Amino acid sequence: MTMNPLCSICLRGEEDSLHVLKDCRFAQEVWSKSCRDSSWMLADQDNLQPWLLKNLSNSNRSPPGWNYRFSITLDLLWHRRNRAIFQGQSITTNQVVAEINAQMIFATTYGLNQQSQVGEVNYSYRLNWMKPPKGILKLNCDGAVFRENMASCGGVIRDSYGRFVVAFTEKLGMCSILKSKLWAIIHGLRILVNRNLGHQVIIESDSSIAVRFVNEGCFGSHPYFTLVQEIKELSNQFSLFSCYHILREDNLVADILAKRMMVLEKDFFVYESHLSFSYHLLLADNSVFLLI
């Protein structure tokens, strides 16, 4: 990290929040590509709070669904900045825009009310696993620790139709629960890359810390830095790469896979066809959503 206050990308302004999210050359290119007419959104706002309020509230001037697109773009621009600083990762504007579009499809597909105003919250309670957008694979992964800190991990990859692609389990030996969940992500990504299954992936884990490490990195002194770095290197193989935290209840197939390894003799096992021991969960994961 550097003590230089200037933006490391454009070197034209101090890297405060408004610059990272709006005024930087990188941010303006993302806004321009993501919105057909971003001039009204970028103009005449030199303070962060009024700019946020203007764009997070619906108005006759803003495009339909703009408040959602705006908030998604803010989140990805901030994550891009953290990846650049903490992981040294180079992400192009096209990659950011592709992820924005994927998340917008994800949001609109599952019933977000685009007429909501600032201060009004529409809750969407998810009953089960959610299918990824068309053309994108989803990796659900988990880790488990048993007696004497013996750990294992597992994961399942499915497509945008909810169809089973491949799954895995592995014995890890002695390690922490966080380390087992990071290993689950690594093994899932290795399978995707080695088998050339696709170049767009969404990862889901029920560990908020693991997800934060994937998205923002960790310091070099952290004991799991090498694992996080391997995830970063693997993520560079994908044109779209996202990682999200989910509830444990939405990650049951991966949870079963992580725990099943302890009853198998092999240290690593790949499932090439449907999982008979969790087939009912795979079917349930394709069920409906409850919106209130």
PDB file of C-alpha atoms in Angstrom:
ATOM      1  CA  MET A   1       0.000   0.000   0.000  1.00  0.00           C
ATOM      2  CA  THR A   2       1.125   3.565  -0.578  1.00  0.00           C
ATOM      3  CA  MET A   3       0.816   6.834   1.347  1.00  0.00           C
ATOM      4  CA  ASN A   4       0.312   8.747  -1.911  1.00  0.00           C
ATOM      5  CA  PRO A   5      -3.220  10.244  -1.744  1.00  0.00           C
ATOM      6  CA  LEU A   6      -3.563  10.368  -5.532  1.00  0.00           C
ATOM      7  CA  CYS A   7      -5.642   7.778  -7.341  1.00  0.00           C
ATOM      8  CA  SER A   8      -3.351   4.978  -8.512  1.00  0.00           C
ATOM      9  CA  ILE A   9      -5.298   4.607 -11.780  1.00  0.00           C
ATOM     10  CA  CYS A  10      -5.756   8.113 -13.161  1.00  0.00           C
ATOM     11  CA  LEU A  11      -3.342  10.116 -10.946  1.00  0.00           C
ATOM     12  CA  ARG A  12      -5.709  13.055 -11.359  1.00  0.00           C
ATOM     13  CA  GLY A  13      -7.355  13.403  -7.992  1.00  0.00           C
ATOM     14  CA  GLU A  14      -7.275  12.403  -4.360  1.00  0.00           C
ATOM     15  CA  GLU A  15      -8.628   8.889  -3.892  1.00  0.00           C
ATOM     16  CA  ASP A  16     -11.617   9.635  -1.678  1.00  0.00           C
ATOM     17  CA  SER A  17     -14.916   7.753  -1.896  1.00  0.00           C
ATOM     18  CA  LEU A  18     -16.467  10.107  -4.448  1.00  0.00           C
ATOM     19  CA  HIS A  19     -13.433   9.798  -6.698  1.00  0.00           C
ATOM     20  CA  VAL A  20     -13.376   5.979  -6.559  1.00  0.00           C
ATOM     21  CA  LEU A  21     -17.104   5.700  -7.280  1.00  0.00           C
ATOM     22  CA  LYS A  22     -17.683   8.582  -9.699  1.00  0.00           C
ATOM     23  CA  ASP A  23     -14.850  10.880 -10.781  1.00  0.00           C
ATOM     24  CA  CYS A  24     -12.044   8.447 -11.594  1.00  0.00           C
ATOM     25  CA  ARG A  25     -11.465   7.757 -15.276  1.00  0.00           C
ATOM     26  CA  PHE A  26     -12.078   4.045 -14.647  1.00  0.00           C
ATOM     27  CA  ALA A  27     -15.380   4.705 -12.858  1.00  0.00           C
ATOM     28  CA  GLN A  28     -16.622   7.088 -15.546  1.00  0.00           C
ATOM     29  CA  GLU A  29     -15.875   4.532 -18.251  1.00  0.00           C
ATOM     30  CA  VAL A  30     -17.840   1.906 -16.320  1.00  0.00           C
ATOM     31  CA  TRP A  31     -20.794   4.281 -15.884  1.00  0.00           C
ATOM     32  CA  SER A  32     -20.677   5.192 -19.569  1.00  0.00           C
ATOM     33  CA  LYS A  33     -20.701   1.547 -20.686  1.00  0.00           C
ATOM     34  CA  SER A  34     -23.306   0.487 -18.144  1.00  0.00           C
ATOM     35  CA  CYS A  35     -25.807   3.274 -18.855  1.00  0.00           C
ATOM     36  CA  ARG A  36     -26.622   4.632 -22.306  1.00  0.00           C
ATOM     37  CA  ASP A  37     -26.862   8.202 -21.022  1.00  0.00           C
ATOM     38  CA  SER A  38     -24.827   8.620 -17.873  1.00  0.00           C
ATOM     39  CA  SER A  39     -24.193  12.352 -18.327  1.00  0.00           C
ATOM     40  CA  TRP A  40     -27.216  13.360 -16.214  1.00  0.00           C
ATOM     41  CA  MET A  41     -26.092  11.017 -13.447  1.00  0.00           C
ATOM     42  CA  LEU A  42     -22.475  12.191 -13.337  1.00  0.00           C
ATOM     43  CA  ALA A  43     -23.084  15.929 -13.679  1.00  0.00           C
ATOM     44  CA  ASP A  44     -23.484  18.626 -11.026  1.00  0.00           C
ATOM     45  CA  GLN A  45     -22.817  16.525  -7.966  1.00  0.00           C
ATOM     46  CA  ASP A  46     -19.605  17.300  -6.108  1.00  0.00           C
ATOM     47  CA  ASN A  47     -20.658  15.894  -2.739  1.00  0.00           C
ATOM     48  CA  LEU A  48     -21.064  12.211  -2.005  1.00  0.00           C
ATOM     49  CA  GLN A  49     -24.302  12.203  -0.001  1.00  0.00           C
ATOM     50  CA  PRO A  50     -26.484  14.277  -2.409  1.00  0.00           C
ATOM     51  CA  TRP A  51     -25.157  12.234  -5.335  1.00  0.00           C
ATOM     52  CA  LEU A  52     -26.067   8.968  -3.621  1.00  0.00           C
ATOM     53  CA  LEU A  53     -29.548  10.185  -2.647  1.00  0.00           C
ATOM     54  CA  LYS A  54     -30.245  11.486  -6.139  1.00  0.00           C
ATOM     55  CA  ASN A  55     -29.430   8.181  -7.787  1.00  0.00           C
ATOM     56  CA  LEU A  56     -30.846   5.806  -5.194  1.00  0.00           C
ATOM     57  CA  SER A  57     -34.295   7.410  -5.396  1.00  0.00           C
ATOM     58  CA  ASN A  58     -36.523   6.836  -8.405  1.00  0.00           C
ATOM     59  CA  SER A  59     -37.487   9.858 -10.478  1.00  0.00           C
ATOM     60  CA  ASN A  60     -39.111  10.460 -13.830  1.00  0.00           C
ATOM     61  CA  ARG A  61     -35.688  11.306 -15.175  1.00  0.00           C
ATOM     62  CA  SER A  62     -33.972   8.069 -14.194  1.00  0.00           C
ATOM     63  CA  PRO A  63     -34.203   4.906 -16.333  1.00  0.00           C
ATOM     64  CA  PRO A  64     -36.346   2.005 -15.050  1.00  0.00           C
ATOM     65  CA  GLY A  65     -34.499   0.016 -12.400  1.00  0.00           C
ATOM     66  CA  TRP A  66     -31.744   2.617 -12.190  1.00  0.00           C
ATOM     67  CA  ASN A  67     -31.535   2.596  -8.393  1.00  0.00           C
ATOM     68  CA  TYR A  68     -30.691  -1.115  -8.491  1.00  0.00           C
ATOM     69  CA  ARG A  69     -28.144  -0.750 -11.281  1.00  0.00           C
ATOM     70  CA  PHE A  70     -26.626   2.221  -9.478  1.00  0.00           C
ATOM     71  CA  SER A  71     -26.183   0.372  -6.167  1.00  0.00           C
ATOM     72  CA  ILE A  72     -24.768  -2.727  -7.895  1.00  0.00           C
ATOM     73  CA  THR A  73     -22.260  -0.564  -9.788  1.00  0.00           C
ATOM     74  CA  LEU A  74     -21.160   1.185  -6.595  1.00  0.00           C
ATOM     75  CA  ASP A  75     -20.545  -2.157  -4.922  1.00  0.00           C
ATOM     76  CA  LEU A  76     -18.491  -3.533  -7.814  1.00  0.00           C
ATOM     77  CA  LEU A  77     -16.430  -0.351  -8.222  1.00  0.00           C
ATOM     78  CA  TRP A  78     -15.535  -0.468  -4.537  1.00  0.00           C
ATOM     79  CA  HIS A  79     -14.638  -4.154  -4.715  1.00  0.00           C
ATOM     80  CA  ARG A  80     -12.506  -3.453  -7.799  1.00  0.00           C
ATOM     81  CA  ARG A  81     -10.592  -0.838  -5.827  1.00  0.00           C
ATOM     82  CA  ASN A  82     -10.034  -3.248  -2.889  1.00  0.00           C
ATOM     83  CA  ARG A  83      -8.859  -6.031  -5.205  1.00  0.00           C
ATOM     84  CA  ALA A  84      -6.402  -3.650  -6.854  1.00  0.00           C
ATOM     85  CA  ILE A  85      -4.961  -2.526  -3.512  1.00  0.00           C
ATOM     86  CA  PHE A  86      -4.977  -5.738  -1.467  1.00  0.00           C
ATOM     87  CA  GLN A  87      -4.533  -8.353  -4.213  1.00  0.00           C
ATOM     88  CA  GLY A  88      -2.787  -6.402  -6.971  1.00  0.00           C
ATOM     89  CA  GLN A  89      -5.515  -7.667  -9.282  1.00  0.00           C
ATOM     90  CA  SER A  90      -6.137  -5.928 -12.599  1.00  0.00           C
ATOM     91  CA  ILE A  91      -9.817  -5.832 -13.598  1.00  0.00           C
ATOM     92  CA  THR A  92     -10.981  -4.205 -16.833  1.00  0.00           C
ATOM     93  CA  THR A  93     -14.021  -1.983 -17.234  1.00  0.00           C
ATOM     94  CA  ASN A  94     -15.567  -4.606 -19.521  1.00  0.00           C
ATOM     95  CA  GLN A  95     -15.303  -7.223 -16.756  1.00  0.00           C
ATOM     96  CA  VAL A  96     -17.012  -4.891 -14.285  1.00  0.00           C
ATOM     97  CA  VAL A  97     -19.801  -4.078 -16.757  1.00  0.00           C
ATOM     98  CA  ALA A  98     -20.337  -7.782 -17.523  1.00  0.00           C
ATOM     99  CA  GLU A  99     -20.736  -8.480 -13.820  1.00  0.00           C
ATOM    100  CA  ILE A 100     -23.137  -5.536 -13.438  1.00  0.00           C
ATOM    101  CA  ASN A 101     -25.302  -6.908 -16.231  1.00  0.00           C
ATOM    102  CA  ALA A 102     -25.238 -10.413 -14.743  1.00  0.00           C
ATOM    103  CA  GLN A 103     -26.318  -9.131 -11.336  1.00  0.00           C
ATOM    104  CA  MET A 104     -29.098  -7.044 -12.904  1.00  0.00           C
ATOM    105  CA  ILE A 105     -30.433 -10.157 -14.645  1.00  0.00           C
ATOM    106  CA  PHE A 106     -30.196 -11.959 -11.318  1.00  0.00           C
ATOM    107  CA  ALA A 107     -32.125  -9.167  -9.554  1.00  0.00           C
ATOM    108  CA  THR A 108     -34.884  -8.669 -12.107  1.00  0.00           C
ATOM    109  CA  THR A 109     -35.377 -12.410 -12.598  1.00  0.00           C
ATOM    110  CA  TYR A 110     -36.228 -12.896  -8.942  1.00  0.00           C
ATOM    111  CA  GLY A 111     -38.827 -10.221  -8.535  1.00  0.00           C
ATOM    112  CA  LEU A 112     -37.236  -7.022  -7.252  1.00  0.00           C
ATOM    113  CA  ASN A 113     -39.833  -4.250  -7.220  1.00  0.00           C
ATOM    114  CA  GLN A 114     -38.423  -1.468  -9.371  1.00  0.00           C
ATOM    115  CA  GLN A 115     -40.991   1.063  -8.088  1.00  0.00           C
ATOM    116  CA  SER A 116     -39.569   1.165  -4.553  1.00  0.00           C
ATOM    117  CA  GLN A 117     -38.274   4.460  -3.185  1.00  0.00           C
ATOM    118  CA  VAL A 118     -35.413   5.239  -0.835  1.00  0.00           C
ATOM    119  CA  GLY A 119     -36.470   4.146   2.643  1.00  0.00           C
ATOM    120  CA  GLU A 120     -38.890   1.520   1.325  1.00  0.00           C
ATOM    121  CA  VAL A 121     -37.624  -2.029   1.614  1.00  0.00           C
ATOM    122  CA  ASN A 122     -39.082  -4.965  -0.268  1.00  0.00           C
ATOM    123  CA  TYR A 123     -38.052  -8.242   1.337  1.00  0.00           C
ATOM    124  CA  SER A 124     -37.497 -11.324  -0.774  1.00  0.00           C
ATOM    125  CA  TYR A 125     -37.175 -14.479   1.280  1.00  0.00           C
ATOM    126  CA  ARG A 126     -35.442 -17.213  -0.606  1.00  0.00           C
ATOM    127  CA  LEU A 127     -36.647 -20.695   0.164  1.00  0.00           C
ATOM    128  CA  ASN A 128     -33.906 -22.572  -1.646  1.00  0.00           C
ATOM    129  CA  TRP A 129     -30.921 -22.330  -3.928  1.00  0.00           C
ATOM    130  CA  MET A 130     -31.191 -19.829  -6.817  1.00  0.00           C
ATOM    131  CA  LYS A 131     -30.264 -20.693 -10.383  1.00  0.00           C
ATOM    132  CA  PRO A 132     -27.565 -18.466 -11.923  1.00  0.00           C
ATOM    133  CA  PRO A 133     -28.301 -16.294 -14.989  1.00  0.00           C
ATOM    134  CA  LYS A 134     -28.188 -17.920 -18.418  1.00  0.00           C
ATOM    135  CA  GLY A 135     -24.731 -19.046 -19.518  1.00  0.00           C
ATOM    136  CA  ILE A 136     -23.251 -18.809 -16.013  1.00  0.00           C
ATOM    137  CA  LEU A 137     -22.244 -21.702 -13.756  1.00  0.00           C
ATOM    138  CA  LYS A 138     -22.688 -21.682 -10.004  1.00  0.00           C
ATOM    139  CA  LEU A 139     -20.307 -23.293  -7.524  1.00  0.00           C
ATOM    140  CA  ASN A 140     -21.690 -23.961  -4.058  1.00  0.00           C
ATOM    141  CA  CYS A 141     -19.027 -25.074  -1.604  1.00  0.00           C
ATOM    142  CA  ASP A 142     -18.595 -25.741   2.078  1.00  0.00           C
ATOM    143  CA  GLY A 143     -16.198 -27.085   4.684  1.00  0.00           C
ATOM    144  CA  ALA A 144     -16.634 -29.078   7.876  1.00  0.00           C
ATOM    145  CA  VAL A 145     -14.512 -29.810  10.947  1.00  0.00           C
ATOM    146  CA  PHE A 146     -15.004 -32.914  13.070  1.00  0.00           C
ATOM    147  CA  ARG A 147     -13.405 -34.318  16.203  1.00  0.00           C
ATOM    148  CA  GLU A 148      -9.734 -33.531  16.784  1.00  0.00           C
ATOM    149  CA  ASN A 149      -9.965 -30.758  14.150  1.00  0.00           C
ATOM    150  CA  MET A 150     -10.102 -33.233  11.277  1.00  0.00           C
ATOM    151  CA  ALA A 151     -11.600 -31.357   8.339  1.00  0.00           C
ATOM    152  CA  SER A 152     -13.070 -31.967   4.911  1.00  0.00           C
ATOM    153  CA  CYS A 153     -14.638 -29.907   2.153  1.00  0.00           C
ATOM    154  CA  GLY A 154     -17.025 -30.353  -0.739  1.00  0.00           C
ATOM    155  CA  GLY A 155     -18.866 -28.562  -3.485  1.00  0.00           C
ATOM    156  CA  VAL A 156     -21.292 -28.875  -6.366  1.00  0.00           C
ATOM    157  CA  ILE A 157     -21.374 -27.098  -9.734  1.00  0.00           C
ATOM    158  CA  ARG A 158     -24.692 -26.513 -11.513  1.00  0.00           C
ATOM    159  CA  ASP A 159     -25.761 -24.627 -14.631  1.00  0.00           C
ATOM    160  CA  SER A 160     -28.388 -21.945 -15.250  1.00  0.00           C
ATOM    161  CA  TYR A 161     -31.096 -24.605 -15.599  1.00  0.00           C
ATOM    162  CA  GLY A 162     -30.243 -26.051 -12.205  1.00  0.00           C
ATOM    163  CA  ARG A 163     -28.735 -29.123 -13.817  1.00  0.00           C
ATOM    164  CA  PHE A 164     -25.983 -31.030 -12.036  1.00  0.00           C
ATOM    165  CA  VAL A 165     -22.561 -30.652 -13.707  1.00  0.00           C
ATOM    166  CA  VAL A 166     -20.048 -32.131 -11.261  1.00  0.00           C
ATOM    167  CA  ALA A 167     -19.389 -32.374  -7.519  1.00  0.00           C
ATOM    168  CA  PHE A 168     -16.450 -33.200  -5.270  1.00  0.00           C
ATOM    169  CA  THR A 169     -15.402 -34.033  -1.721  1.00  0.00           C
ATOM    170  CA  GLU A 170     -11.951 -34.069  -0.105  1.00  0.00           C
ATOM    171  CA  LYS A 171     -10.352 -34.934   3.214  1.00  0.00           C
ATOM    172  CA  LEU A 172      -8.107 -32.109   4.404  1.00  0.00           C
ATOM    173  CA  GLY A 173      -6.582 -33.398   7.626  1.00  0.00           C
ATOM    174  CA  MET A 174      -6.307 -31.036  10.578  1.00  0.00           C
ATOM    175  CA  CYS A 175      -7.342 -27.439   9.895  1.00  0.00           C
ATOM    176  CA  SER A 176      -9.793 -24.722  10.908  1.00  0.00           C
ATOM    177  CA  ILE A 177     -13.317 -24.321   9.582  1.00  0.00           C
ATOM    178  CA  LEU A 178     -12.356 -21.146   7.668  1.00  0.00           C
ATOM    179  CA  LYS A 179      -9.426 -22.884   6.003  1.00  0.00           C
ATOM    180  CA  SER A 180     -11.668 -25.782   4.967  1.00  0.00           C
ATOM    181  CA  LYS A 181     -14.130 -23.373   3.334  1.00  0.00           C
ATOM    182  CA  LEU A 182     -11.325 -21.642   1.417  1.00  0.00           C
ATOM    183  CA  TRP A 183     -10.058 -25.030   0.237  1.00  0.00           C
ATOM    184  CA  ALA A 184     -13.570 -25.851  -0.987  1.00  0.00           C
ATOM    185  CA  ILE A 185     -13.513 -22.744  -3.194  1.00  0.00           C
ATOM    186  CA  ILE A 186     -10.055 -23.624  -4.520  1.00  0.00           C
ATOM    187  CA  HIS A 187     -10.982 -27.203  -5.435  1.00  0.00           C
ATOM    188  CA  GLY A 188     -14.178 -26.096  -7.140  1.00  0.00           C
ATOM    189  CA  LEU A 189     -12.310 -23.513  -9.207  1.00  0.00           C
ATOM    190  CA  ARG A 190      -9.579 -26.012 -10.094  1.00  0.00           C
ATOM    191  CA  ILE A 191     -12.207 -28.388 -11.465  1.00  0.00           C
ATOM    192  CA  LEU A 192     -13.818 -25.603 -13.495  1.00  0.00           C
ATOM    193  CA  VAL A 193     -10.473 -24.532 -14.959  1.00  0.00           C
ATOM    194  CA  ASN A 194      -8.945 -27.980 -15.528  1.00  0.00           C
ATOM    195  CA  ARG A 195     -12.071 -29.290 -17.226  1.00  0.00           C
ATOM    196  CA  ASN A 196     -12.709 -26.071 -19.131  1.00  0.00           C
ATOM    197  CA  LEU A 197     -16.344 -26.138 -18.021  1.00  0.00           C
ATOM    198  CA  GLY A 198     -16.952 -22.430 -18.534  1.00  0.00           C
ATOM    199  CA  HIS A 199     -15.554 -18.936 -18.144  1.00  0.00           C
ATOM    200  CA  GLN A 200     -18.331 -17.342 -16.090  1.00  0.00           C
ATOM    201  CA  VAL A 201     -18.938 -18.461 -12.520  1.00  0.00           C
ATOM    202  CA  ILE A 202     -20.793 -17.417  -9.390  1.00  0.00           C
ATOM    203  CA  ILE A 203     -19.497 -18.830  -6.106  1.00  0.00           C
ATOM    204  CA  GLU A 204     -21.670 -19.177  -3.019  1.00  0.00           C
ATOM    205  CA  SER A 205     -20.375 -19.931   0.473  1.00  0.00           C
ATOM    206  CA  ASP A 206     -21.992 -19.692   3.893  1.00  0.00           C
ATOM    207  CA  SER A 207     -18.764 -18.251   5.354  1.00  0.00           C
ATOM    208  CA  SER A 208     -18.910 -14.452   5.320  1.00  0.00           C
ATOM    209  CA  ILE A 209     -15.191 -14.248   6.156  1.00  0.00           C
ATOM    210  CA  ALA A 210     -14.200 -16.527   3.275  1.00  0.00           C
ATOM    211  CA  VAL A 211     -16.346 -14.462   0.905  1.00  0.00           C
ATOM    212  CA  ARG A 212     -14.774 -11.230   2.166  1.00  0.00           C
ATOM    213  CA  PHE A 213     -11.277 -12.652   1.648  1.00  0.00           C
ATOM    214  CA  VAL A 214     -12.162 -13.691  -1.912  1.00  0.00           C
ATOM    215  CA  ASN A 215     -13.631 -10.291  -2.766  1.00  0.00           C
ATOM    216  CA  GLU A 216     -11.252  -8.002  -0.885  1.00  0.00           C
ATOM    217  CA  GLY A 217      -8.133 -10.061  -0.210  1.00  0.00           C
ATOM    218  CA  CYS A 218      -6.158 -10.191   3.030  1.00  0.00           C
ATOM    219  CA  PHE A 219      -2.801  -8.937   4.226  1.00  0.00           C
ATOM    220  CA  GLY A 220       0.349 -10.872   3.417  1.00  0.00           C
ATOM    221  CA  SER A 221       0.887 -11.663   7.096  1.00  0.00           C
ATOM    222  CA  HIS A 222      -2.400 -13.548   7.357  1.00  0.00           C
ATOM    223  CA  PRO A 223      -1.932 -17.333   7.763  1.00  0.00           C
ATOM    224  CA  TYR A 224      -4.300 -18.019   4.842  1.00  0.00           C
ATOM    225  CA  PHE A 225      -2.759 -15.487   2.470  1.00  0.00           C
ATOM    226  CA  THR A 226      -1.421 -18.187   0.112  1.00  0.00           C
ATOM    227  CA  LEU A 227      -4.878 -19.760  -0.192  1.00  0.00           C
ATOM    228  CA  VAL A 228      -6.461 -16.394  -0.962  1.00  0.00           C
ATOM    229  CA  GLN A 229      -3.747 -15.721  -3.536  1.00  0.00           C
ATOM    230  CA  GLU A 230      -4.440 -19.036  -5.268  1.00  0.00           C
ATOM    231  CA  ILE A 231      -8.129 -18.145  -5.463  1.00  0.00           C
ATOM    232  CA  LYS A 232      -7.142 -14.801  -6.972  1.00  0.00           C
ATOM    233  CA  GLU A 233      -4.958 -16.502  -9.594  1.00  0.00           C
ATOM    234  CA  LEU A 234      -7.714 -18.963 -10.467  1.00  0.00           C
ATOM    235  CA  SER A 235     -10.269 -16.147 -10.696  1.00  0.00           C
ATOM    236  CA  ASN A 236      -8.185 -14.537 -13.438  1.00  0.00           C
ATOM    237  CA  GLN A 237      -9.135 -17.474 -15.683  1.00  0.00           C
ATOM    238  CA  PHE A 238     -12.762 -16.290 -15.763  1.00  0.00           C
ATOM    239  CA  SER A 239     -14.358 -13.449 -17.711  1.00  0.00           C
ATOM    240  CA  LEU A 240     -17.014 -13.159 -14.994  1.00  0.00           C
ATOM    241  CA  PHE A 241     -16.216 -14.076 -11.398  1.00  0.00           C
ATOM    242  CA  SER A 242     -18.460 -13.315  -8.416  1.00  0.00           C
ATOM    243  CA  CYS A 243     -18.515 -14.609  -4.864  1.00  0.00           C
ATOM    244  CA  TYR A 244     -21.453 -14.196  -2.490  1.00  0.00           C
ATOM    245  CA  HIS A 245     -22.367 -15.093   1.059  1.00  0.00           C
ATOM    246  CA  ILE A 246     -25.533 -17.164   1.524  1.00  0.00           C
ATOM    247  CA  LEU A 247     -27.350 -18.734   4.437  1.00  0.00           C
ATOM    248  CA  ARG A 248     -26.391 -22.232   5.475  1.00  0.00           C
ATOM    249  CA  GLU A 249     -29.965 -23.329   4.722  1.00  0.00           C
ATOM    250  CA  ASP A 250     -29.398 -22.402   1.062  1.00  0.00           C
ATOM    251  CA  ASN A 251     -26.149 -24.369   0.904  1.00  0.00           C
ATOM    252  CA  LEU A 252     -27.336 -27.791   2.044  1.00  0.00           C
ATOM    253  CA  VAL A 253     -26.038 -29.839  -0.904  1.00  0.00           C
ATOM    254  CA  ALA A 254     -22.504 -28.503  -0.410  1.00  0.00           C
ATOM    255  CA  ASP A 255     -22.852 -29.019   3.347  1.00  0.00           C
ATOM    256  CA  ILE A 256     -23.728 -32.701   2.843  1.00  0.00           C
ATOM    257  CA  LEU A 257     -20.823 -33.147   0.425  1.00  0.00           C
ATOM    258  CA  ALA A 258     -18.358 -31.621   2.889  1.00  0.00           C
ATOM    259  CA  LYS A 259     -19.488 -33.951   5.667  1.00  0.00           C
ATOM    260  CA  ARG A 260     -19.790 -37.068   3.493  1.00  0.00           C
ATOM    261  CA  MET A 261     -16.050 -37.233   2.895  1.00  0.00           C
ATOM    262  CA  MET A 262     -15.535 -38.532   6.423  1.00  0.00           C
ATOM    263  CA  VAL A 263     -17.412 -41.770   5.632  1.00  0.00           C
ATOM    264  CA  LEU A 264     -15.482 -42.450   2.406  1.00  0.00           C
ATOM    265  CA  GLU A 265     -12.145 -44.216   2.127  1.00  0.00           C
ATOM    266  CA  LYS A 266     -10.656 -42.037  -0.618  1.00  0.00           C
ATOM    267  CA  ASP A 267      -9.041 -38.695   0.199  1.00  0.00           C
ATOM    268  CA  PHE A 268     -10.529 -37.019  -2.881  1.00  0.00           C
ATOM    269  CA  PHE A 269     -13.604 -38.023  -4.832  1.00  0.00           C
ATOM    270  CA  VAL A 270     -15.323 -36.471  -7.864  1.00  0.00           C
ATOM    271  CA  TYR A 271     -18.970 -37.201  -8.602  1.00  0.00           C
ATOM    272  CA  GLU A 272     -19.685 -37.308 -12.316  1.00  0.00           C
ATOM    273  CA  SER A 273     -23.437 -37.947 -12.057  1.00  0.00           C
ATOM    274  CA  HIS A 274     -26.369 -37.078  -9.800  1.00  0.00           C
ATOM    275  CA  LEU A 275     -25.831 -37.536  -6.077  1.00  0.00           C
ATOM    276  CA  SER A 276     -28.175 -40.288  -4.916  1.00  0.00           C
ATOM    277  CA  PHE A 277     -27.681 -39.364  -1.253  1.00  0.00           C
ATOM    278  CA  SER A 278     -28.823 -35.752  -1.824  1.00  0.00           C
ATOM    279  CA  TYR A 279     -31.006 -36.073  -4.908  1.00  0.00           C
ATOM    280  CA  HIS A 280     -34.039 -34.812  -2.978  1.00  0.00           C
ATOM    281  CA  LEU A 281     -32.143 -31.611  -2.118  1.00  0.00           C
ATOM    282  CA  LEU A 282     -31.107 -31.071  -5.731  1.00  0.00           C
ATOM    283  CA  LEU A 283     -34.765 -31.306  -6.707  1.00  0.00           C
ATOM    284  CA  ALA A 284     -35.851 -29.024  -3.875  1.00  0.00           C
ATOM    285  CA  ASP A 285     -33.287 -26.433  -4.931  1.00  0.00           C
ATOM    286  CA  ASN A 286     -35.266 -25.919  -8.154  1.00  0.00           C
ATOM    287  CA  SER A 287     -38.407 -24.911  -6.260  1.00  0.00           C
ATOM    288  CA  VAL A 288     -40.148 -21.524  -6.042  1.00  0.00           C
ATOM    289  CA  PHE A 289     -39.419 -18.352  -4.091  1.00  0.00           C
ATOM    290  CA  LEU A 290     -41.579 -16.631  -1.496  1.00  0.00           C
ATOM    291  CA  LEU A 291     -41.921 -12.888  -2.035  1.00  0.00           C
ATOM    292  CA  ILE A 292     -43.538 -10.622   0.566  1.00  0.00           C
TER     293      ILE A 292
END
